[in-house]
PDB file of C-alpha atoms and ligand atoms in Angstrom:
ATOM      1  CA  MET T  21      13.397  11.412  -2.070  1.00  0.00           C
ATOM      2  CA  VAL T  22      12.462   8.309  -0.106  1.00  0.00           C
ATOM      3  CA  GLU T  23      13.487   4.702  -0.548  1.00  0.00           C
ATOM      4  CA  LEU T  24      12.420   1.742   1.618  1.00  0.00           C
ATOM      5  CA  VAL T  25      15.073  -0.885   2.110  1.00  0.00           C
ATOM      6  CA  ILE T  26      14.190  -4.101   3.890  1.00  0.00           C
ATOM      7  CA  LYS T  27      16.912  -6.626   4.650  1.00  0.00           C
ATOM      8  CA  ASP T  28      16.679 -10.201   5.944  1.00  0.00           C
ATOM      9  CA  LEU T  29      13.390  -9.458   7.680  1.00  0.00           C
ATOM     10  CA  VAL T  30      12.124 -12.148  10.160  1.00  0.00           C
ATOM     11  CA  ALA T  31       8.686 -11.686  11.634  1.00  0.00           C
ATOM     12  CA  GLY T  32       5.590 -13.617  12.790  1.00  0.00           C
ATOM     13  CA  TYR T  33       3.007 -13.956  15.363  1.00  0.00           C
ATOM     14  CA  GLY T  34       3.982 -15.365  18.790  1.00  0.00           C
ATOM     15  CA  ASN T  35       6.245 -18.338  18.097  1.00  0.00           C
ATOM     16  CA  VAL T  36       4.871 -18.766  14.566  1.00  0.00           C
ATOM     17  CA  SER T  37       7.383 -17.355  12.166  1.00  0.00           C
ATOM     18  CA  VAL T  38       5.866 -15.992   8.803  1.00  0.00           C
ATOM     19  CA  LEU T  39       8.570 -14.088   7.110  1.00  0.00           C
ATOM     20  CA  HIS T  40      11.948 -15.763   6.541  1.00  0.00           C
ATOM     21  CA  ASN T  41      14.808 -13.370   5.657  1.00  0.00           C
ATOM     22  CA  VAL T  42      12.791 -11.230   3.382  1.00  0.00           C
ATOM     23  CA  SER T  43      14.748  -8.498   1.516  1.00  0.00           C
ATOM     24  CA  LEU T  44      13.268  -5.918  -0.810  1.00  0.00           C
ATOM     25  CA  ASP T  45      13.648  -2.419  -1.862  1.00  0.00           C
ATOM     26  CA  VAL T  46      11.269   0.251  -3.021  1.00  0.00           C
ATOM     27  CA  PRO T  47      13.213   2.935  -4.956  1.00  0.00           C
ATOM     28  CA  ASN T  48      12.140   6.562  -4.909  1.00  0.00           C
ATOM     29  CA  GLY T  49       9.175   7.322  -7.186  1.00  0.00           C
ATOM     30  CA  GLN T  50       8.641   3.657  -8.081  1.00  0.00           C
ATOM     31  CA  THR T  51       5.492   1.501  -7.714  1.00  0.00           C
ATOM     32  CA  VAL T  52       6.645  -1.901  -6.519  1.00  0.00           C
ATOM     33  CA  ALA T  53       4.335  -4.854  -6.373  1.00  0.00           C
ATOM     34  CA  LEU T  54       4.513  -7.508  -3.754  1.00  0.00           C
ATOM     35  CA  LEU T  55       2.751 -10.422  -5.322  1.00  0.00           C
ATOM     36  CA  GLY T  56       1.567 -13.587  -3.685  1.00  0.00           C
ATOM     37  CA  THR T  57      -1.510 -15.669  -3.223  1.00  0.00           C
ATOM     38  CA  ASN T  58      -3.420 -15.871   0.034  1.00  0.00           C
ATOM     39  CA  GLY T  59      -1.608 -16.576   3.250  1.00  0.00           C
ATOM     40  CA  ASN T  60       1.949 -16.059   2.023  1.00  0.00           C
ATOM     41  CA  GLY T  61       2.899 -13.099   4.249  1.00  0.00           C
ATOM     42  CA  LYS T  62       2.051  -9.872   2.227  1.00  0.00           C
ATOM     43  CA  SER T  63       0.065  -8.356   4.950  1.00  0.00           C
ATOM     44  CA  THR T  64       2.653  -9.374   7.637  1.00  0.00           C
ATOM     45  CA  LEU T  65       5.310  -7.523   5.703  1.00  0.00           C
ATOM     46  CA  MET T  66       3.093  -4.442   5.335  1.00  0.00           C
ATOM     47  CA  ARG T  67       2.320  -4.540   9.050  1.00  0.00           C
ATOM     48  CA  CYS T  68       5.958  -4.717   9.810  1.00  0.00           C
ATOM     49  CA  VAL T  69       6.725  -1.559   7.714  1.00  0.00           C
ATOM     50  CA  ALA T  70       3.815   0.258   9.382  1.00  0.00           C
ATOM     51  CA  GLY T  71       5.141  -0.624  12.866  1.00  0.00           C
ATOM     52  CA  LEU T  72       2.105  -2.865  13.826  1.00  0.00           C
ATOM     53  CA  ILE T  73       4.422  -5.927  14.184  1.00  0.00           C
ATOM     54  CA  LYS T  74       7.952  -5.825  15.549  1.00  0.00           C
ATOM     55  CA  PRO T  75      10.309  -7.968  13.481  1.00  0.00           C
ATOM     56  CA  THR T  76      12.438 -10.484  15.397  1.00  0.00           C
ATOM     57  CA  ALA T  77      15.446  -9.941  13.038  1.00  0.00           C
ATOM     58  CA  GLY T  78      16.481  -7.888   9.956  1.00  0.00           C
ATOM     59  CA  SER T  79      16.096  -4.285   9.215  1.00  0.00           C
ATOM     60  CA  ILE T  80      13.466  -1.792   7.739  1.00  0.00           C
ATOM     61  CA  LEU T  81      15.227   1.359   6.739  1.00  0.00           C
ATOM     62  CA  LEU T  82      13.674   4.468   5.273  1.00  0.00           C
ATOM     63  CA  HIS T  83      16.121   6.719   3.439  1.00  0.00           C
ATOM     64  CA  ASP T  84      14.698  10.122   3.390  1.00  0.00           C
ATOM     65  CA  GLU T  85      16.705  13.153   1.993  1.00  0.00           C
ATOM     66  CA  GLY T  86      19.994  11.678   3.095  1.00  0.00           C
ATOM     67  CA  ARG T  87      18.700  10.515   6.500  1.00  0.00           C
ATOM     68  CA  GLU T  88      18.405   6.925   7.474  1.00  0.00           C
ATOM     69  CA  ILE T  89      15.446   6.112   9.685  1.00  0.00           C
ATOM     70  CA  ASP T  90      15.151   2.701  11.322  1.00  0.00           C
ATOM     71  CA  LEU T  91      11.382   2.072  10.995  1.00  0.00           C
ATOM     72  CA  ALA T  92      11.657  -1.179  13.166  1.00  0.00           C
ATOM     73  CA  ALA T  93      12.593   1.035  16.131  1.00  0.00           C
ATOM     74  CA  CYS T  94       9.655   3.444  15.539  1.00  0.00           C
ATOM     75  CA  SER T  95       6.019   3.373  16.918  1.00  0.00           C
ATOM     76  CA  PRO T  96       3.247   3.294  14.350  1.00  0.00           C
ATOM     77  CA  LYS T  97       2.625   7.002  15.092  1.00  0.00           C
ATOM     78  CA  GLN T  98       6.196   7.946  14.462  1.00  0.00           C
ATOM     79  CA  ILE T  99       6.227   6.010  11.239  1.00  0.00           C
ATOM     80  CA  VAL T 100       3.203   8.039  10.023  1.00  0.00           C
ATOM     81  CA  GLY T 101       5.133  11.157  11.096  1.00  0.00           C
ATOM     82  CA  HIS T 102       8.053   9.949   8.881  1.00  0.00           C
ATOM     83  CA  GLY T 103       5.688  10.148   5.809  1.00  0.00           C
ATOM     84  CA  VAL T 104       4.578   6.529   5.686  1.00  0.00           C
ATOM     85  CA  ALA T 105       0.957   5.708   5.254  1.00  0.00           C
ATOM     86  CA  MET T 106      -0.879   2.381   4.869  1.00  0.00           C
ATOM     87  CA  VAL T 107      -4.131   1.501   3.273  1.00  0.00           C
ATOM     88  CA  PRO T 108      -4.793  -1.588   5.370  1.00  0.00           C
ATOM     89  CA  GLU T 109      -6.418  -4.803   4.232  1.00  0.00           C
ATOM     90  CA  GLY T 110     -10.114  -4.581   5.016  1.00  0.00           C
ATOM     91  CA  ARG T 111      -9.927  -0.804   4.759  1.00  0.00           C
ATOM     92  CA  ARG T 112     -10.577  -0.007   8.434  1.00  0.00           C
ATOM     93  CA  LEU T 113     -12.735   3.074   7.876  1.00  0.00           C
ATOM     94  CA  PHE T 114     -14.878   4.668  10.525  1.00  0.00           C
ATOM     95  CA  PRO T 115     -18.173   3.317   9.290  1.00  0.00           C
ATOM     96  CA  LEU T 116     -20.473   5.563  11.233  1.00  0.00           C
ATOM     97  CA  LEU T 117     -18.550   8.793  10.144  1.00  0.00           C
ATOM     98  CA  THR T 118     -19.130  10.503   6.835  1.00  0.00           C
ATOM     99  CA  VAL T 119     -16.808  10.411   3.871  1.00  0.00           C
ATOM    100  CA  GLU T 120     -15.517  13.953   4.614  1.00  0.00           C
ATOM    101  CA  GLU T 121     -15.025  13.128   8.385  1.00  0.00           C
ATOM    102  CA  ASN T 122     -13.013  10.004   7.438  1.00  0.00           C
ATOM    103  CA  LEU T 123     -10.807  12.122   5.204  1.00  0.00           C
ATOM    104  CA  THR T 124     -10.342  14.771   7.777  1.00  0.00           C
ATOM    105  CA  LEU T 125      -9.245  12.217  10.455  1.00  0.00           C
ATOM    106  CA  GLY T 126      -6.701  11.010   7.916  1.00  0.00           C
ATOM    107  CA  ALA T 127      -5.036  14.428   8.287  1.00  0.00           C
ATOM    108  CA  TYR T 128      -4.173  14.275  11.955  1.00  0.00           C
ATOM    109  CA  ARG T 129      -0.420  14.803  11.347  1.00  0.00           C
ATOM    110  CA  THR T 130       0.643  18.443  11.882  1.00  0.00           C
ATOM    111  CA  GLU T 131       2.164  18.763   8.436  1.00  0.00           C
ATOM    112  CA  ALA T 132      -1.085  17.345   6.904  1.00  0.00           C
ATOM    113  CA  ARG T 133      -3.442  19.645   8.786  1.00  0.00           C
ATOM    114  CA  ALA T 134      -2.014  22.694   7.188  1.00  0.00           C
ATOM    115  CA  LYS T 135      -2.783  21.141   3.725  1.00  0.00           C
ATOM    116  CA  LEU T 136      -6.198  19.736   4.742  1.00  0.00           C
ATOM    117  CA  ALA T 137      -8.307  21.727   2.315  1.00  0.00           C
ATOM    118  CA  GLY T 138      -6.119  21.205  -0.645  1.00  0.00           C
ATOM    119  CA  ASN T 139      -5.720  17.450  -0.088  1.00  0.00           C
ATOM    120  CA  ILE T 140      -9.494  16.995   0.206  1.00  0.00           C
ATOM    121  CA  ASP T 141      -9.851  18.792  -3.089  1.00  0.00           C
ATOM    122  CA  PHE T 142      -7.181  16.506  -4.632  1.00  0.00           C
ATOM    123  CA  CYS T 143      -9.006  13.371  -3.268  1.00  0.00           C
ATOM    124  CA  TYR T 144     -12.353  14.527  -4.729  1.00  0.00           C
ATOM    125  CA  GLY T 145     -10.683  15.200  -7.957  1.00  0.00           C
ATOM    126  CA  LEU T 146      -9.003  11.740  -7.961  1.00  0.00           C
ATOM    127  CA  PHE T 147     -12.284  10.091  -6.917  1.00  0.00           C
ATOM    128  CA  PRO T 148     -15.292  12.271  -8.066  1.00  0.00           C
ATOM    129  CA  ARG T 149     -17.504   9.666  -6.526  1.00  0.00           C
ATOM    130  CA  LEU T 150     -16.330  10.644  -3.092  1.00  0.00           C
ATOM    131  CA  ALA T 151     -17.299  14.282  -3.697  1.00  0.00           C
ATOM    132  CA  GLU T 152     -20.796  13.198  -4.665  1.00  0.00           C
ATOM    133  CA  ARG T 153     -21.013  11.150  -1.405  1.00  0.00           C
ATOM    134  CA  LYS T 154     -19.153  13.517   1.031  1.00  0.00           C
ATOM    135  CA  THR T 155     -21.967  13.450   3.634  1.00  0.00           C
ATOM    136  CA  GLN T 156     -22.728   9.760   3.307  1.00  0.00           C
ATOM    137  CA  GLN T 157     -21.676   7.349   6.100  1.00  0.00           C
ATOM    138  CA  ALA T 158     -18.652   5.396   5.103  1.00  0.00           C
ATOM    139  CA  GLY T 159     -20.188   2.118   6.136  1.00  0.00           C
ATOM    140  CA  SER T 160     -23.175   2.455   3.922  1.00  0.00           C
ATOM    141  CA  MET T 161     -21.135   2.757   0.676  1.00  0.00           C
ATOM    142  CA  SER T 162     -20.247  -0.045  -1.742  1.00  0.00           C
ATOM    143  CA  GLY T 163     -17.007  -2.005  -1.515  1.00  0.00           C
ATOM    144  CA  GLY T 164     -15.525  -0.113  -4.386  1.00  0.00           C
ATOM    145  CA  GLU T 165     -16.507   3.295  -2.863  1.00  0.00           C
ATOM    146  CA  GLN T 166     -15.015   2.228   0.452  1.00  0.00           C
ATOM    147  CA  GLN T 167     -11.824   1.306  -1.078  1.00  0.00           C
ATOM    148  CA  MET T 168     -11.573   4.771  -2.885  1.00  0.00           C
ATOM    149  CA  LEU T 169     -12.183   6.332   0.552  1.00  0.00           C
ATOM    150  CA  ALA T 170      -9.367   4.180   2.177  1.00  0.00           C
ATOM    151  CA  VAL T 171      -6.854   5.256  -0.509  1.00  0.00           C
ATOM    152  CA  ALA T 172      -8.032   8.877  -0.240  1.00  0.00           C
ATOM    153  CA  ARG T 173      -7.787   8.854   3.543  1.00  0.00           C
ATOM    154  CA  SER T 174      -4.221   7.641   3.347  1.00  0.00           C
ATOM    155  CA  LEU T 175      -3.251  10.429   1.001  1.00  0.00           C
ATOM    156  CA  MET T 176      -4.593  12.948   3.636  1.00  0.00           C
ATOM    157  CA  SER T 177      -1.654  12.289   5.879  1.00  0.00           C
ATOM    158  CA  GLU T 178       0.818  13.723   3.164  1.00  0.00           C
ATOM    159  CA  PRO T 179       2.670  10.471   2.764  1.00  0.00           C
ATOM    160  CA  LYS T 180       5.859  10.057   0.772  1.00  0.00           C
ATOM    161  CA  LEU T 181       5.745   6.306   0.985  1.00  0.00           C
ATOM    162  CA  LEU T 182       2.363   4.661   0.543  1.00  0.00           C
ATOM    163  CA  LEU T 183       1.722   0.956   1.539  1.00  0.00           C
ATOM    164  CA  ILE T 184      -1.412  -0.419  -0.183  1.00  0.00           C
ATOM    165  CA  ASP T 185      -2.530  -3.864   0.880  1.00  0.00           C
ATOM    166  CA  GLU T 186      -4.690  -5.595  -1.661  1.00  0.00           C
ATOM    167  CA  PRO T 187      -6.604  -2.722  -3.260  1.00  0.00           C
ATOM    168  CA  SER T 188      -8.479  -5.113  -5.578  1.00  0.00           C
ATOM    169  CA  VAL T 189      -9.805  -7.517  -3.050  1.00  0.00           C
ATOM    170  CA  GLY T 190     -13.553  -7.829  -3.012  1.00  0.00           C
ATOM    171  CA  LEU T 191     -14.149  -5.406  -6.003  1.00  0.00           C
ATOM    172  CA  ALA T 192     -16.062  -6.098  -9.113  1.00  0.00           C
ATOM    173  CA  PRO T 193     -13.715  -6.749 -12.069  1.00  0.00           C
ATOM    174  CA  ILE T 194     -14.423  -3.400 -13.732  1.00  0.00           C
ATOM    175  CA  LEU T 195     -13.672  -1.466 -10.481  1.00  0.00           C
ATOM    176  CA  VAL T 196     -10.514  -3.451 -10.024  1.00  0.00           C
ATOM    177  CA  SER T 197      -8.887  -2.020 -13.140  1.00  0.00           C
ATOM    178  CA  GLN T 198     -10.141   1.488 -12.329  1.00  0.00           C
ATOM    179  CA  MET T 199      -8.712   1.250  -8.788  1.00  0.00           C
ATOM    180  CA  ILE T 200      -5.302   0.025 -10.193  1.00  0.00           C
ATOM    181  CA  GLU T 201      -5.214   2.744 -12.759  1.00  0.00           C
ATOM    182  CA  LYS T 202      -5.873   5.409 -10.078  1.00  0.00           C
ATOM    183  CA  ILE T 203      -3.024   4.033  -7.935  1.00  0.00           C
ATOM    184  CA  GLY T 204      -0.844   4.092 -10.987  1.00  0.00           C
ATOM    185  CA  GLU T 205      -1.612   7.805 -11.479  1.00  0.00           C
ATOM    186  CA  LEU T 206      -0.385   8.654  -8.007  1.00  0.00           C
ATOM    187  CA  ARG T 207       3.174   8.083  -8.978  1.00  0.00           C
ATOM    188  CA  GLU T 208       2.961  10.979 -11.424  1.00  0.00           C
ATOM    189  CA  SER T 209       0.415  13.294  -9.722  1.00  0.00           C
ATOM    190  CA  ARG T 210       1.777  12.966  -6.165  1.00  0.00           C
ATOM    191  CA  GLY T 211       5.341  11.793  -6.814  1.00  0.00           C
ATOM    192  CA  LEU T 212       4.579   8.942  -4.468  1.00  0.00           C
ATOM    193  CA  THR T 213       6.687   5.895  -3.690  1.00  0.00           C
ATOM    194  CA  ILE T 214       4.416   2.895  -3.446  1.00  0.00           C
ATOM    195  CA  LEU T 215       4.501  -0.589  -2.157  1.00  0.00           C
ATOM    196  CA  MET T 216       1.402  -2.445  -3.288  1.00  0.00           C
ATOM    197  CA  ALA T 217       0.572  -6.087  -2.097  1.00  0.00           C
ATOM    198  CA  GLU T 218      -1.605  -7.920  -4.579  1.00  0.00           C
ATOM    199  CA  GLN T 219      -2.793 -11.287  -5.407  1.00  0.00           C
ATOM    200  CA  ASN T 220      -4.140 -10.023  -8.679  1.00  0.00           C
ATOM    201  CA  PHE T 221      -0.931 -10.496 -10.584  1.00  0.00           C
ATOM    202  CA  ASN T 222      -2.530  -9.534 -13.958  1.00  0.00           C
ATOM    203  CA  GLN T 223      -3.704  -6.106 -12.705  1.00  0.00           C
ATOM    204  CA  ALA T 224      -0.675  -5.311 -10.520  1.00  0.00           C
ATOM    205  CA  ILE T 225       1.809  -5.827 -13.274  1.00  0.00           C
ATOM    206  CA  LYS T 226       0.102  -3.174 -15.321  1.00  0.00           C
ATOM    207  CA  ILE T 227       1.408  -0.346 -13.053  1.00  0.00           C
ATOM    208  CA  ALA T 228       4.351  -1.833 -11.324  1.00  0.00           C
ATOM    209  CA  ASP T 229       7.928  -0.682 -12.124  1.00  0.00           C
ATOM    210  CA  LYS T 230       9.177  -3.906 -10.660  1.00  0.00           C
ATOM    211  CA  GLY T 231       7.981  -6.662  -8.353  1.00  0.00           C
ATOM    212  CA  TYR T 232       8.591  -9.519  -5.959  1.00  0.00           C
ATOM    213  CA  ILE T 233       6.780 -12.820  -5.545  1.00  0.00           C
ATOM    214  CA  ILE T 234       6.469 -14.019  -1.992  1.00  0.00           C
ATOM    215  CA  VAL T 235       5.759 -17.702  -1.371  1.00  0.00           C
ATOM    216  CA  HIS T 236       5.505 -19.033   2.133  1.00  0.00           C
ATOM    217  CA  GLY T 237       7.225 -15.975   3.588  1.00  0.00           C
ATOM    218  CA  GLU T 238      10.214 -16.102   1.306  1.00  0.00           C
ATOM    219  CA  ILE T 239      11.007 -13.949  -1.875  1.00  0.00           C
ATOM    220  CA  ALA T 240      10.622 -16.530  -4.609  1.00  0.00           C
ATOM    221  CA  PHE T 241      11.454 -14.005  -7.384  1.00  0.00           C
ATOM    222  CA  ALA T 242      12.628 -10.455  -7.472  1.00  0.00           C
ATOM    223  CA  SER T 243      12.386  -8.654 -10.779  1.00  0.00           C
ATOM    224  CA  LYS T 244      14.964  -6.188 -12.135  1.00  0.00           C
ATOM    225  CA  ASP T 245      12.322  -4.022 -13.834  1.00  0.00           C
ATOM    226  CA  ALA T 246       8.816  -3.887 -15.225  1.00  0.00           C
ATOM    227  CA  THR T 247       9.679  -5.913 -18.406  1.00  0.00           C
ATOM    228  CA  ASP T 248      11.482  -8.560 -16.380  1.00  0.00           C
ATOM    229  CA  LEU T 249       8.487  -8.859 -14.126  1.00  0.00           C
ATOM    230  CA  ARG T 250       5.869  -9.129 -16.991  1.00  0.00           C
ATOM    231  CA  GLU T 251       8.004 -11.757 -18.782  1.00  0.00           C
ATOM    232  CA  ASN T 252       8.755 -13.947 -15.753  1.00  0.00           C
ATOM    233  CA  GLU T 253       7.440 -17.529 -16.041  1.00  0.00           C
ATOM    234  CA  MET T 254       6.185 -17.573 -12.465  1.00  0.00           C
ATOM    235  CA  VAL T 255       4.187 -14.454 -12.970  1.00  0.00           C
ATOM    236  CA  LYS T 256       2.816 -15.735 -16.231  1.00  0.00           C
ATOM    237  CA  SER T 257       1.690 -18.959 -14.681  1.00  0.00           C
ATOM    238  CA  TYR T 258      -0.124 -17.260 -11.729  1.00  0.00           C
ATOM    239  CA  TYR T 259      -1.607 -14.937 -14.321  1.00  0.00           C
ATOM    240  CA  LEU T 260      -3.008 -17.831 -16.369  1.00  0.00           C
ATOM    241  CA  GLY T 261      -4.304 -19.334 -13.068  1.00  0.00           C
ATOM    242  CA  ALA T 262      -1.878 -22.232 -12.920  1.00  0.00           C
TER     243      ALA T 262
HETATM  244  N1  ADP X  19      -2.874 -12.019  13.444  1.00  0.00           N
HETATM  245  C1  ADP X  19      -2.392 -13.203  13.225  1.00  0.00           C
HETATM  246  N2  ADP X  19      -2.099 -14.133  14.153  1.00  0.00           N
HETATM  247  C2  ADP X  19      -1.410 -15.335  13.770  1.00  0.00           C
HETATM  248  N3  ADP X  19      -1.170 -15.679  12.522  1.00  0.00           N
HETATM  249  C3  ADP X  19      -1.487 -14.888  11.620  1.00  0.00           C
HETATM  250  C4  ADP X  19      -1.984 -13.638  11.781  1.00  0.00           C
HETATM  251  N4  ADP X  19      -2.175 -12.962  10.660  1.00  0.00           N
HETATM  252  C5  ADP X  19      -1.756 -13.695   9.705  1.00  0.00           C
HETATM  253  N5  ADP X  19      -1.287 -14.850  10.264  1.00  0.00           N
HETATM  254  C6  ADP X  19      -0.717 -15.996   9.466  1.00  0.00           C
HETATM  255  O1  ADP X  19       0.427 -15.517   8.802  1.00  0.00           O
HETATM  256  C7  ADP X  19       0.535 -16.114   7.474  1.00  0.00           C
HETATM  257  C8  ADP X  19       0.654 -14.991   6.483  1.00  0.00           C
HETATM  258  O2  ADP X  19      -0.466 -14.316   6.543  1.00  0.00           O
HETATM  259  P1  ADP X  19      -0.678 -12.907   5.749  1.00  0.00           P
HETATM  260  O3  ADP X  19       0.501 -12.025   6.090  1.00  0.00           O
HETATM  261  O4  ADP X  19      -2.027 -12.349   6.156  1.00  0.00           O
HETATM  262  O5  ADP X  19      -0.700 -13.310   4.219  1.00  0.00           O
HETATM  263  P2  ADP X  19      -1.299 -12.635   2.962  1.00  0.00           P
HETATM  264  O6  ADP X  19      -1.445 -11.150   3.361  1.00  0.00           O
HETATM  265  O7  ADP X  19      -0.254 -12.823   1.867  1.00  0.00           O
HETATM  266  O8  ADP X  19      -2.575 -13.289   2.641  1.00  0.00           O
HETATM  267  C9  ADP X  19      -0.650 -17.043   7.340  1.00  0.00           C
HETATM  268  O9  ADP X  19      -0.325 -18.357   7.639  1.00  0.00           O
HETATM  269  C10 ADP X  19      -1.593 -16.472   8.391  1.00  0.00           C
HETATM  270  O10 ADP X  19      -2.424 -17.501   8.851  1.00  0.00           O
HETATM  271 MG1   MG X  20      -3.144  -9.973   3.133  1.00  0.00          MG
END
């Protein structure tokens, strides 16, 4: 049982402030979409949760089995240790290492090392393409395959909360819907709690239990549930490309 609760988060780069009092929550077992077009602060928020940027105000709390963990006070390594994994924008694979080596490196956490073999099997089941390519260098694979590997590698750390930053970016349209469907399956198959940043509203709302729209670093809309998200006028207008 994990829940991510962000309250009044303020963060940025140097003296440029990007996030202005952002509040959101990701309830246990839900897939929550953080929707927004380019440059509105999605990745900045994800980096704050992963500990790569320290917020200047507000709180990032992880409720885990009755404990309350202040992620803003933790190092990125400690955050991984608390069961939070991120699939970063741009994937950040080890290009010269093979698929299987990349997966193995994802399991450096003690809890994850014990389950390494089982988790590799799970990843190959989820993405059979990776099994076919296990000895191929990650950098020589297509964009879609690399995104599969980035998602699979994040699962190797045995996360409870998964942060996925723009899984659809740079993929051919047919691969976008496949990738989104696979992410949708993780809620059931792994019991994962997911925060997914996307600018592809149309695809993201297919699997989201609820969502937020971020505009210029502020939450412009917070949905109650999936229906509320799909029927929102702002979502529809982005969806139609307005
Ligand atoms: N490393 C950085 N240094 C300075 N400014 C940045 C950096 N990364 C992002 N920004 C700025 O922060 C704002 C939000 O960016 P980002 O969080 O990447 O948005 P999104 O992920 O929604 O596209 C943009 O104005 C961007 O230029
Ligand atoms: Mg981004």
